[in-house]
Coordinates of C-alpha atoms in Angstrom, one line a residue:
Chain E
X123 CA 0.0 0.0 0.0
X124 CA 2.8 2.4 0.5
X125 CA 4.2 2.1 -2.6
X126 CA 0.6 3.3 -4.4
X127 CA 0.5 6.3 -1.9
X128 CA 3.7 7.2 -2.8
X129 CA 2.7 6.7 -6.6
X130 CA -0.1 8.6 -6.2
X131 CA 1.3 11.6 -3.5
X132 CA 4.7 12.5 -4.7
X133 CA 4.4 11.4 -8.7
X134 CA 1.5 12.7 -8.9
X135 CA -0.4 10.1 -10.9
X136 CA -3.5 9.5 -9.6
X137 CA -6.8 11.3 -10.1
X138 CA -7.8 10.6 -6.6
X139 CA -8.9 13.6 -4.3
X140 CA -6.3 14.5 -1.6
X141 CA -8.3 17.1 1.0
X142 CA -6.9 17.3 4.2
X143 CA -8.4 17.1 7.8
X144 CA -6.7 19.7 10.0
X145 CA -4.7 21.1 11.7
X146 CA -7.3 23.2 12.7
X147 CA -10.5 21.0 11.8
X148 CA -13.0 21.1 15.3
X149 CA -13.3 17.1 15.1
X150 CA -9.9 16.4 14.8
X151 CA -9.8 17.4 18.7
X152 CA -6.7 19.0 18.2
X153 CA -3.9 20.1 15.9
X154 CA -3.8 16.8 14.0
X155 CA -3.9 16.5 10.5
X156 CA -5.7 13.4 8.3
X157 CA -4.3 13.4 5.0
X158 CA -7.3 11.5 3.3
X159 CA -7.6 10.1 -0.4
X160 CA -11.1 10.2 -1.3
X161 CA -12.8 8.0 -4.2
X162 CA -15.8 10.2 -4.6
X163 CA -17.9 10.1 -1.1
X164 CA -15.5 7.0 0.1
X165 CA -12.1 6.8 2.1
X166 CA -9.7 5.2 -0.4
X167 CA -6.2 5.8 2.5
X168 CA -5.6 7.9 5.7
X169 CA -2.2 9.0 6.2
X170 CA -2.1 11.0 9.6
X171 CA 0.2 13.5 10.3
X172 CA 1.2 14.3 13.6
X173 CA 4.0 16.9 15.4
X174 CA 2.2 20.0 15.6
X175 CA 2.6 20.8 19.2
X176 CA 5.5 18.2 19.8
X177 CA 6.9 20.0 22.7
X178 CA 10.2 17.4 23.5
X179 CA 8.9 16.6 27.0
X180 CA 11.3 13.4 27.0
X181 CA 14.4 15.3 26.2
X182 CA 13.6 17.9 28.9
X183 CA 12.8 15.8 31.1
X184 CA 16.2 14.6 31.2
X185 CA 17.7 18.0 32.6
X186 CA 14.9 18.0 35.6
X187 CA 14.7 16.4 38.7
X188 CA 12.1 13.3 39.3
X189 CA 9.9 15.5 41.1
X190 CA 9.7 18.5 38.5
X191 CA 9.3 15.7 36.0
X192 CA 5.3 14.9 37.4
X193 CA 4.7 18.5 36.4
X194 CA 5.5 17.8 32.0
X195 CA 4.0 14.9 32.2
X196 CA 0.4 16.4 32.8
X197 CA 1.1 18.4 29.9
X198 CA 0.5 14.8 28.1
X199 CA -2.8 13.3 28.1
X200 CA -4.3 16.1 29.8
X201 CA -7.6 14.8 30.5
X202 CA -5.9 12.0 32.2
X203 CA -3.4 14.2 34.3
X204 CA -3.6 12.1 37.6
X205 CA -3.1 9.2 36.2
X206 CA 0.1 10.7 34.0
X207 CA 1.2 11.9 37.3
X208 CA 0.8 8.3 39.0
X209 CA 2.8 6.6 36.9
X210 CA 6.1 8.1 37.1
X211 CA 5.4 8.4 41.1
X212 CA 5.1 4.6 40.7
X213 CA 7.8 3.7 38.8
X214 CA 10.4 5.9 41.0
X215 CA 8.4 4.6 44.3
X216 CA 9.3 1.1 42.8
X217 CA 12.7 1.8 42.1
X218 CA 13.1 3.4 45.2
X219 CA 11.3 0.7 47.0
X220 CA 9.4 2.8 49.1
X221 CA 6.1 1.5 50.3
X222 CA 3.7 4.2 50.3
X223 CA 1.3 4.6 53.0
X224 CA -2.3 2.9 52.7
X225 CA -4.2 6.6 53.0
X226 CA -2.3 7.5 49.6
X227 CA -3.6 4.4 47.5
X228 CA -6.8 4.7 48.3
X229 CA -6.5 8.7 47.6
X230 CA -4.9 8.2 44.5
X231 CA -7.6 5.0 43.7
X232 CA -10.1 7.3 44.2
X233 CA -8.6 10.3 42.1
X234 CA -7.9 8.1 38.6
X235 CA -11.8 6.9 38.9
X236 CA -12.4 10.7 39.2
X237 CA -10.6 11.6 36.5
X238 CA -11.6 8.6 34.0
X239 CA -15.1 9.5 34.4
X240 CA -14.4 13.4 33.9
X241 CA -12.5 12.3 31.0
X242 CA -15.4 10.0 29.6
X243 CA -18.0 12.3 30.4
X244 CA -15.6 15.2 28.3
X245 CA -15.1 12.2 25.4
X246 CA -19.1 11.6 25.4
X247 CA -19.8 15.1 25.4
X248 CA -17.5 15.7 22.4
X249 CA -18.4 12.5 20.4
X250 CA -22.1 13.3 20.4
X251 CA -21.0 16.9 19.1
X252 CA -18.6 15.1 16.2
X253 CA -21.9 13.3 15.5
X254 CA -24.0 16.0 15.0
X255 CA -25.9 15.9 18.6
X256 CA -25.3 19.5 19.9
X257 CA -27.0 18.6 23.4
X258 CA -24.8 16.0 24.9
X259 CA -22.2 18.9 25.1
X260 CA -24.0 20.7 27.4
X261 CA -25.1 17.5 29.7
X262 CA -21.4 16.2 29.6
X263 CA -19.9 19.6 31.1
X264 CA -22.3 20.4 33.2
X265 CA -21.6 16.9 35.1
X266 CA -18.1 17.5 34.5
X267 CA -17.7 20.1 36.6
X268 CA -18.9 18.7 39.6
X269 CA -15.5 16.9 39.3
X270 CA -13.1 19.5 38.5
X271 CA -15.1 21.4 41.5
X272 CA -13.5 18.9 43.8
X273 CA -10.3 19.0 41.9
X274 CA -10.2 22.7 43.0
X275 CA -11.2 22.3 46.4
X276 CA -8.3 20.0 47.0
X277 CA -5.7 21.0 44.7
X278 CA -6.0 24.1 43.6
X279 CA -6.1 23.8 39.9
X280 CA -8.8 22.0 38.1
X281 CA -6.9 20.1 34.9
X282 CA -3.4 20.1 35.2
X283 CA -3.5 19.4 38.8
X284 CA 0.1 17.6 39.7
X285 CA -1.4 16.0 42.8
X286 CA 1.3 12.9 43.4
X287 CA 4.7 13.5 44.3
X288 CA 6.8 10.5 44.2
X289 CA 6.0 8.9 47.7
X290 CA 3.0 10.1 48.2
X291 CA 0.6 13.2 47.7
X292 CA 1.3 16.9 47.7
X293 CA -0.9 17.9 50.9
X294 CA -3.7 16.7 52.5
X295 CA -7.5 16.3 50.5
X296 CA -9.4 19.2 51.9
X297 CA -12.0 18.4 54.7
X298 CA -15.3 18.8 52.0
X299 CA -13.6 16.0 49.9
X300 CA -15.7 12.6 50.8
X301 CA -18.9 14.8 51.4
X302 CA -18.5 16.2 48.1
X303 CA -17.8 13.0 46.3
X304 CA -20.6 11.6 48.2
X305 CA -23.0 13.9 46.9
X306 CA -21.3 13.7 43.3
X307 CA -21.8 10.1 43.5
X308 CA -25.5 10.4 44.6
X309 CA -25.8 13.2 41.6
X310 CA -24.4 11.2 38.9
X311 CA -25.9 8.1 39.4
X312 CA -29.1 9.7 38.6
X313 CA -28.3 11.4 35.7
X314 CA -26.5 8.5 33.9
X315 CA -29.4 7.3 32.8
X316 CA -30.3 10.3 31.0
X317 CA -27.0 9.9 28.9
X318 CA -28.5 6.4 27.6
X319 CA -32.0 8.0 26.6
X320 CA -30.3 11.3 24.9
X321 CA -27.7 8.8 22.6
X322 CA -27.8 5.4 23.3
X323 CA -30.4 4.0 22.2
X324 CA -30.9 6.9 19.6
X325 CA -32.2 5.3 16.2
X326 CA -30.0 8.5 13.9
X327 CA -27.3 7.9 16.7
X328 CA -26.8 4.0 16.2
X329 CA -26.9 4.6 12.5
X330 CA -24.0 6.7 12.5
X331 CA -21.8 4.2 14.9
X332 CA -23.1 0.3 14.5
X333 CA -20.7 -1.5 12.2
X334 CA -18.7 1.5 11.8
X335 CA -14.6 1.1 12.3
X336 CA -14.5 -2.4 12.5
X337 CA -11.4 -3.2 14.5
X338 CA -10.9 -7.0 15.1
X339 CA -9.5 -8.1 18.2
X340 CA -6.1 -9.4 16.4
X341 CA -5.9 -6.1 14.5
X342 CA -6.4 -4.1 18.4
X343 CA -3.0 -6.7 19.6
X344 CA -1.2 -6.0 16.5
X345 CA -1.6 -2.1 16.1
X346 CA -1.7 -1.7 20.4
X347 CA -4.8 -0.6 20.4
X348 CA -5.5 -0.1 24.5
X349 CA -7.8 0.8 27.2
X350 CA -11.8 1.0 26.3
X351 CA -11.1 1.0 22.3
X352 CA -8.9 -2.3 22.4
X353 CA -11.4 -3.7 24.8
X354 CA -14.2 -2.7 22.5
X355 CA -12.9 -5.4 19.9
X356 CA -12.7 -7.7 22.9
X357 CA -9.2 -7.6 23.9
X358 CA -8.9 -7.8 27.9
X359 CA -6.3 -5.0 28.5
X360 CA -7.7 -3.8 31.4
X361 CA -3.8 -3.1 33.7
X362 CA -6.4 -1.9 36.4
X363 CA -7.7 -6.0 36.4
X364 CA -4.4 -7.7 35.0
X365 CA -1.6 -5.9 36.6
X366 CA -3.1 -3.6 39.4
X367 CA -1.5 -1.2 41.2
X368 CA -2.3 1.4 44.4
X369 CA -5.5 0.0 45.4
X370 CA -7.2 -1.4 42.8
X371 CA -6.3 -5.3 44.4
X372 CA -9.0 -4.6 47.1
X373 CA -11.8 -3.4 44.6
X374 CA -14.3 -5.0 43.0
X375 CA -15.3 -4.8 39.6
X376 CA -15.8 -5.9 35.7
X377 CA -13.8 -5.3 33.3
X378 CA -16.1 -4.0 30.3
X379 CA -15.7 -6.1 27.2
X380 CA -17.7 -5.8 24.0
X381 CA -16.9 -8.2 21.4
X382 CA -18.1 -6.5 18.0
X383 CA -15.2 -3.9 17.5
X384 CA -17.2 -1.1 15.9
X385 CA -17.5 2.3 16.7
X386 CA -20.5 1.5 18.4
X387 CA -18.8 -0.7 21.0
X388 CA -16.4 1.3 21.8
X389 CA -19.3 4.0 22.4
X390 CA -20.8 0.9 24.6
X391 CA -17.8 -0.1 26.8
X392 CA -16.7 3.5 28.1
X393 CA -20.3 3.9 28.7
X394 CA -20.2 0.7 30.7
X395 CA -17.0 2.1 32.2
X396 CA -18.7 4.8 34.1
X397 CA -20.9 2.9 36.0
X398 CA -17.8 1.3 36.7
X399 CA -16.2 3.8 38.5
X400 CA -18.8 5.0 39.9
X401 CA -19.3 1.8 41.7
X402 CA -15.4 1.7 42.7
X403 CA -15.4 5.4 44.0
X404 CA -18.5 3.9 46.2
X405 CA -16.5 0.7 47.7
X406 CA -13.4 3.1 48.4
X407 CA -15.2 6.8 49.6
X408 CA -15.8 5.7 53.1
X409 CA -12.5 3.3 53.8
X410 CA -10.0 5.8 53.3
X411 CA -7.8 5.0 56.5
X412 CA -6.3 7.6 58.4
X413 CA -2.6 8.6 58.2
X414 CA -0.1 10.3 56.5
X415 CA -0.2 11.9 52.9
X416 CA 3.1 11.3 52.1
X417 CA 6.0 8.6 53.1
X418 CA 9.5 9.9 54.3
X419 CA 11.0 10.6 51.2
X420 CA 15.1 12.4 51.1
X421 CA 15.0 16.0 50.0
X422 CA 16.9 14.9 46.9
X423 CA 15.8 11.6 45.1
X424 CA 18.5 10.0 43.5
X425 CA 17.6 6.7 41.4
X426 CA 19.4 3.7 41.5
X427 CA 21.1 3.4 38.4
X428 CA 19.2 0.5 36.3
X429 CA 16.2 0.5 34.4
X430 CA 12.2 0.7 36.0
X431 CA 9.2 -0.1 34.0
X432 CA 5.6 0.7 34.9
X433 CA 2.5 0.7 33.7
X434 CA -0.7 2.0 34.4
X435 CA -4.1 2.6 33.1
X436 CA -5.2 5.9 32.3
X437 CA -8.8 6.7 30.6
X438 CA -7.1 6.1 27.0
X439 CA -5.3 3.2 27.3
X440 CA -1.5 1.8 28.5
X441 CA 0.6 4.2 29.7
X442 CA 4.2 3.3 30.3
X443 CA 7.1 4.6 31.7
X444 CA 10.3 3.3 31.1
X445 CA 13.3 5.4 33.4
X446 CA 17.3 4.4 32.8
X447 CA 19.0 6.2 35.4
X448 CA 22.4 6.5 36.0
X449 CA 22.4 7.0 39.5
X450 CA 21.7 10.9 39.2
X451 CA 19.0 13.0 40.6
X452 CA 18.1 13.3 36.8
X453 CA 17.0 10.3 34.7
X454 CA 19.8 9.4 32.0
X455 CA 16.8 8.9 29.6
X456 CA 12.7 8.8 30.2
X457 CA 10.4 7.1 27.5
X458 CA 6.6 7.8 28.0
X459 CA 4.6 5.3 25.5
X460 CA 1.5 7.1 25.3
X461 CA -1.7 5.0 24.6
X462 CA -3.3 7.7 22.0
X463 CA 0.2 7.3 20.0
X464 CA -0.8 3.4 19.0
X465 CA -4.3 4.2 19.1
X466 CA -4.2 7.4 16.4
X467 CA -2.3 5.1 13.7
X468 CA -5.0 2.1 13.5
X469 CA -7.0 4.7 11.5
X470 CA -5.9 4.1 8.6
X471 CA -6.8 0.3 8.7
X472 CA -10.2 0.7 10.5
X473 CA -11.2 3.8 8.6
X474 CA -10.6 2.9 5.3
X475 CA -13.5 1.9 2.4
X476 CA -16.4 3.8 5.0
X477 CA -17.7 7.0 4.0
X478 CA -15.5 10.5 4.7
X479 CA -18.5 11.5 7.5
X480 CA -17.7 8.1 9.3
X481 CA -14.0 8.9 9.5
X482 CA -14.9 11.9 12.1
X483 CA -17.0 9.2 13.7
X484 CA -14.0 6.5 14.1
X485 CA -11.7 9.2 15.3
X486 CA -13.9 10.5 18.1
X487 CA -14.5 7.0 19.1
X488 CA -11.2 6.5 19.6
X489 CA -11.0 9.1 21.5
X490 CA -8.0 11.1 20.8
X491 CA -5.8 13.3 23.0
X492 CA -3.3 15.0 20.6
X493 CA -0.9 16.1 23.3
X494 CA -0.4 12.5 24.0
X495 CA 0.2 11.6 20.5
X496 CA 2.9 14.5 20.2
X497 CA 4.8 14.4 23.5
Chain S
X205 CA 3.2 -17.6 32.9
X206 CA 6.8 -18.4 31.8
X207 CA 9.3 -17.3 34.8
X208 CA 12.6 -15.8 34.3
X209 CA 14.5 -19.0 33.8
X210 CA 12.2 -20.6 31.5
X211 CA 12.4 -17.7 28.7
X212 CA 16.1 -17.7 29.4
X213 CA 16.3 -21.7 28.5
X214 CA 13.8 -21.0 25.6
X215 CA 15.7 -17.9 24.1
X216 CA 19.0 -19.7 24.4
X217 CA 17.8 -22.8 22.4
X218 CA 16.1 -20.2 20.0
X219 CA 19.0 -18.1 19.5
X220 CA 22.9 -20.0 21.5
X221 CA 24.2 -16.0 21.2
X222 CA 21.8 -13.8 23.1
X223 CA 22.7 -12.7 26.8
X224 CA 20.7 -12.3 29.5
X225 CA 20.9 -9.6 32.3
X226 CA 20.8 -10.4 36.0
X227 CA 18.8 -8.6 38.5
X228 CA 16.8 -6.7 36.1
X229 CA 13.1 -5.6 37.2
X230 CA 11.9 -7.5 34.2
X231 CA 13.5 -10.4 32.4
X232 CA 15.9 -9.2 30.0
X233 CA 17.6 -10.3 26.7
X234 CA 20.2 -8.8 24.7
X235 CA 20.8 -10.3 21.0
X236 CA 23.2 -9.1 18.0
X237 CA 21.2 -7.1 15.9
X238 CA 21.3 -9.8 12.8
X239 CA 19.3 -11.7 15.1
X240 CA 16.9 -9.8 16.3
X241 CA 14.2 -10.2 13.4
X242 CA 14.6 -13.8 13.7
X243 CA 14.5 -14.3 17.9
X244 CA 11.1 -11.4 17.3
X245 CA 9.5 -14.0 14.9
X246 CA 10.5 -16.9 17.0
X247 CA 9.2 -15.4 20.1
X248 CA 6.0 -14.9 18.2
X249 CA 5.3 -17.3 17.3
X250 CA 6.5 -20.0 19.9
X251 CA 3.3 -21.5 21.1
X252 CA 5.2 -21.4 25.1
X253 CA 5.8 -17.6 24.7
X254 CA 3.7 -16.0 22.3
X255 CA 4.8 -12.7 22.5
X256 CA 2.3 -11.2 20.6
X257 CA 2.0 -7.6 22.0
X258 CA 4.7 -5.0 21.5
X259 CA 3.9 -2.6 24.1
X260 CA 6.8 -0.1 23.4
X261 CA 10.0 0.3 21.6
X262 CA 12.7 3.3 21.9
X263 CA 16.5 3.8 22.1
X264 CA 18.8 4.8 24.2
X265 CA 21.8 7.1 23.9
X266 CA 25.2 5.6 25.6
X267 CA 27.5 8.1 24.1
X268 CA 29.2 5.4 22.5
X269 CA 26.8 3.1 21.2
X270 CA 23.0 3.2 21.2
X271 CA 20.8 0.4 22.7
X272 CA 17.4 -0.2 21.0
X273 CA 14.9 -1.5 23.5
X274 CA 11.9 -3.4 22.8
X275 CA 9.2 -4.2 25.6
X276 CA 7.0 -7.3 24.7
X277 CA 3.9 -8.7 26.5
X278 CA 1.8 -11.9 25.9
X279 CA -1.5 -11.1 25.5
X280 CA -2.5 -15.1 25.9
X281 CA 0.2 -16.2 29.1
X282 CA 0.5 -12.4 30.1
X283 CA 4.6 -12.5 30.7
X284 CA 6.9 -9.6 30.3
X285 CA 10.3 -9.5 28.0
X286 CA 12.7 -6.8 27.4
X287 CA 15.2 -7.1 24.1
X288 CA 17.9 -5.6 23.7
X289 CA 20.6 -4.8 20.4
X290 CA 23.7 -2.3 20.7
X291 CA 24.3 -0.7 18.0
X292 CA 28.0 0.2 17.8
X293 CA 28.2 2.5 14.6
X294 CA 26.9 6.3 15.7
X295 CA 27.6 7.9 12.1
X296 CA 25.7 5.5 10.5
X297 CA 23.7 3.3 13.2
X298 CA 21.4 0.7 11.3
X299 CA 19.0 -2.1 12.6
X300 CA 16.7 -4.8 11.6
X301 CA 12.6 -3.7 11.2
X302 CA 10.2 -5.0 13.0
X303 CA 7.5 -3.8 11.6
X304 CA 6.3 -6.7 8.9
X305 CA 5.3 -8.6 12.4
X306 CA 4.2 -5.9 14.9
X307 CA 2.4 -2.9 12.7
X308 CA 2.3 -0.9 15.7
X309 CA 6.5 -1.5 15.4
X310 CA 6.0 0.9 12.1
X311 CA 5.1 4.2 13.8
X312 CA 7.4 3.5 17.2
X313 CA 10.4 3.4 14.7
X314 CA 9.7 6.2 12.6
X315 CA 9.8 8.1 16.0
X316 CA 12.7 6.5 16.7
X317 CA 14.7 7.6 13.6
X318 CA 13.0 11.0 14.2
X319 CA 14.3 11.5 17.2
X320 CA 17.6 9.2 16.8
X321 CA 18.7 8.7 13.3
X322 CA 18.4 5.0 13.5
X323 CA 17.8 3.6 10.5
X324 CA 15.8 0.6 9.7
X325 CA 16.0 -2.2 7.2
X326 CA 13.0 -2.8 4.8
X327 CA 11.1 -0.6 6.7
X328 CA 8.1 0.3 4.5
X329 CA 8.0 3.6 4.9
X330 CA 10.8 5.7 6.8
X331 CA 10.1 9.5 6.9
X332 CA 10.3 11.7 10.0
X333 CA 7.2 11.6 11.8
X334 CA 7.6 15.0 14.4
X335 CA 10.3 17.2 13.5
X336 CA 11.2 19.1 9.7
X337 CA 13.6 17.1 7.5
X338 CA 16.7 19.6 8.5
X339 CA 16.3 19.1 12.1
X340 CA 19.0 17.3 13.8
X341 CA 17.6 14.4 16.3
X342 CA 17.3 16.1 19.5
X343 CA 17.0 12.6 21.9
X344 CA 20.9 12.2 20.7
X345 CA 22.9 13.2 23.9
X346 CA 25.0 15.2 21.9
X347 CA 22.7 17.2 20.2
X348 CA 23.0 21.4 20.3
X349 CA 20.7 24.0 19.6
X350 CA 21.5 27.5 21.1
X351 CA 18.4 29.0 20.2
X352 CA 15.9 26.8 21.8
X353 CA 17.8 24.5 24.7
X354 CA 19.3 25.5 28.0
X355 CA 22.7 24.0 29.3
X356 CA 21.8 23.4 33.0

């Protein structure tokens, strides 16, 4: 296939129309640009081009210190800044081998639901817009800032909040915080509902996403296709269930699996997702044991020189950090693999042969963060 | 779920020169970069290992060589590997492709040569995938730019 695009791009040959999608296209969800061969109405290829806002966060991250590093990588997947944060605090906790205290799990448990479901409400909120369905915006951020209200009650900032430190949390949660997720909880689960009668089961809706994007379970493995679009195609990649981390061992819950692999499904599993979180955020809320925020961490972390891998699950996907330290207070080098990275380039394999109208609805099902994709 | 020393007896009958690392958080391989397409496609498909998942490749700068690292999971026995090459040559470094057997390999490694100037063999389709064409490759340690970088 390369060879043909290259036929038809550079040489010239073809009498195929090239328009482009982006940089500045509203359902791109970003500066992203789809460089799309059209046959008439239909997708012939997608060649994505990315780098807009690549900022070199790994190469500056190598001149600053572990605990100026949490602050770039919020910069990343932005609607999934605690969890960002949480890795790296992981991986130098592990490599450190400091045990956090118990209060700090189930703090930072209780912050990544938070933040998935601010994110999924954000991403359902944006997907019905992509689609055409202008009142799902204004449902989707006006539950959404319940959230970021506690976010900046707590931390003072209500996106890029660079909660963790490595060994534990900045300061204290402020007094309001259970109360106020309490009564979020209490909130939301009444208004869930109302997302499923607005687009669910909507007949123009379903039209637009069932058998749309097919992505086959083998194609999700090969391309690393994570978090609720691989497990939309059926592929159990859940790290919350497989390889869990802060407290997610003493929760229970499913990990949402849909087999068909259309657009649809993916709509279906972070839908599913939600309830999900809502139901962990209500197992954790009233355990949070008392003690400290942080653990007794040096002034000046200095890593072991070796290599430290971690993985965690942000509301996109696999997110993993890979640190080779030389013994410094700075790593030698930092690698973030970014889920939206793997998940922007199946595009082209999904999206092809549908019509150029479904391509807006494959990429918003995929939900893309292009921050993430840039680095 | 293979442990440590049941990769390391596999790998060694699949390819007598690769070496493995102690006391690594995750088991760890290191094989000559002529072998590495062949221990990938092995490991692939090996029905004991089934590496099937590439979760992540980069490189790594060592001043005097650069180490390409590969991170592989099995989706079907869920165990970890790490793979290693060195690759001596920094004027001209060169490695095998990986992407006819992972497609996700394809856009890692077009990052990589972005951002490195690694080149890789029969790679279908090698451009830069961040940066302009005149750029240098900034992840290099010994990379310079007065305008935009500060010396700390």
């Amino acid at each position: 296939m390369t060879e043909e695009i290259i036929k038809d791009v550079i040489i010239g040959e073809s009498e195929d129309y090239i328009i482009n999608i982006g940089p500045q296209h509203p359902s791109t969800h970003g500066v992203l640009r789809f460089e799309v061969c059209l046959q008439g109405e239909t997708v012939k290829y997608i060649i994505p081009h990315v780098g807009y806002i690549h900022r070199g966060i790994e190469k500056m991250c190598e001149s600053l210190t572990y605990p100026q590093i949490i602050h770039l990588t919020d910069r990343m997947d932005y609607l999934s800044a605690h969890m960002n944060n949480e890795a790296v605090c992981l991986c130098v906790e592990n490599a450190l081998q400091v045990e956090v205290p118990e209060r700090v799990k189930y703090i930072r448990t209780i912050l990544d639901e938070l933040n998935r479901l601010a994110s999924h409400q954000l991403w359902w909120a944006a997907f019905g817009m992509d689609l055409g369905a202008l009142t799902t915006f204004f449902y989707g951020l006006r539950d959404r800032e319940m959230i970021l209200d506690i976010f900046e009650e707590s931390f003072g900032s209500r996106l890029l909040h660079s909660f963790n430190t490595p060994g534990g949390l900045m300061h204290d949660v402020h007094p309001n915080f259970q109360k106020k997720i309490k009564e979020f909880i209490k909130y939301f689960r009444k208004k869930l509902p109302e997302y499923d009668q607005l687009l669910t089961g909507n007949v123009i809706f379903k039209q637009r996403a069932v058998g749309i994007g097919p992505m086959s379970k083998e194609t999700a493995i090969a391309y690393g296709v994570t978090g609720p679009s691989g497990r939309g195609s059926g592929w159990a990649c859940d790290l919350r269930k497989h390889a869990p981390y802060s407290a997610y061992d003493k929760v229970q819950f499913t990990e949402c699996l849909e087999t068909e692999g259309d657009t649809y499904a993916r709509y279906k599993v972070r839908m599913r997702e939600m309830w999900e979180s809502l139901s962990i955020l209500e197992q954790l809320v009233d355990n949070i044991p008392e003690g400290d925020y942080t653990a007794k961490m040096k002034p000046i972390i200095k890593l072991p020189a070796g290599e430290f891998f971690q993985r965690v699950e942000t509301a996109r996907g696999e997110l993993a950090v890979y640190i080779v330290s030389d013994g410094n207070k700075t790593p030698y080098r930092i690698r973030f693999r970014t889920p939206n990275f793997s998940n922007l380039f199946v595009i082209n394999t999904i999206a092809s042969n549908f019509k150029i109208a479904d391509l807006v609805a494959v990429s918003g099902s995929l939900d893309l963060v292009i921050p993430d994709i840039d680095r | 779920m293979l442990n440590r020393d049941e990769l390391k007896e596999i790998i060694i009958s699949l390819v007598p020169e690769a070496e493995f690392a102690e006391g690594t958080q995750l088991p760890e391989v290191i094989v000559p970069v002529a072998k590495l397409l062949e221990l990938a496609e092995k490991l692939k498909t090996n029905p004991k290992t089934l590496f099937d998942y590439m979760i992540n490749h980069t490189a790594v700068d060592f001043n005097t060589h650069f180490m390409t690292v590969y991170h592989f999971e099995s989706t079907t026995h869920k165990h970890l590997l790490v793979v290693k090459s060195k690759i001596e040559d920094r004027e001209n470094p060169e490695t095998e492709s990986l992407a006819a057997l992972y497609p996700t390999c394809e856009f890692f490694e077009r990052e990589v040569f972005d951002l490195f100037g690694i080149r890789y063999k029969n790679h279908p389709n090698l451009k830069r995938l961040f940066l302009e064409d005149d750029y240098g490759h900034p992840l290099r340690k010994d990379f310079r730019d007065e305008v935009n970088m500060i010396e700390r």
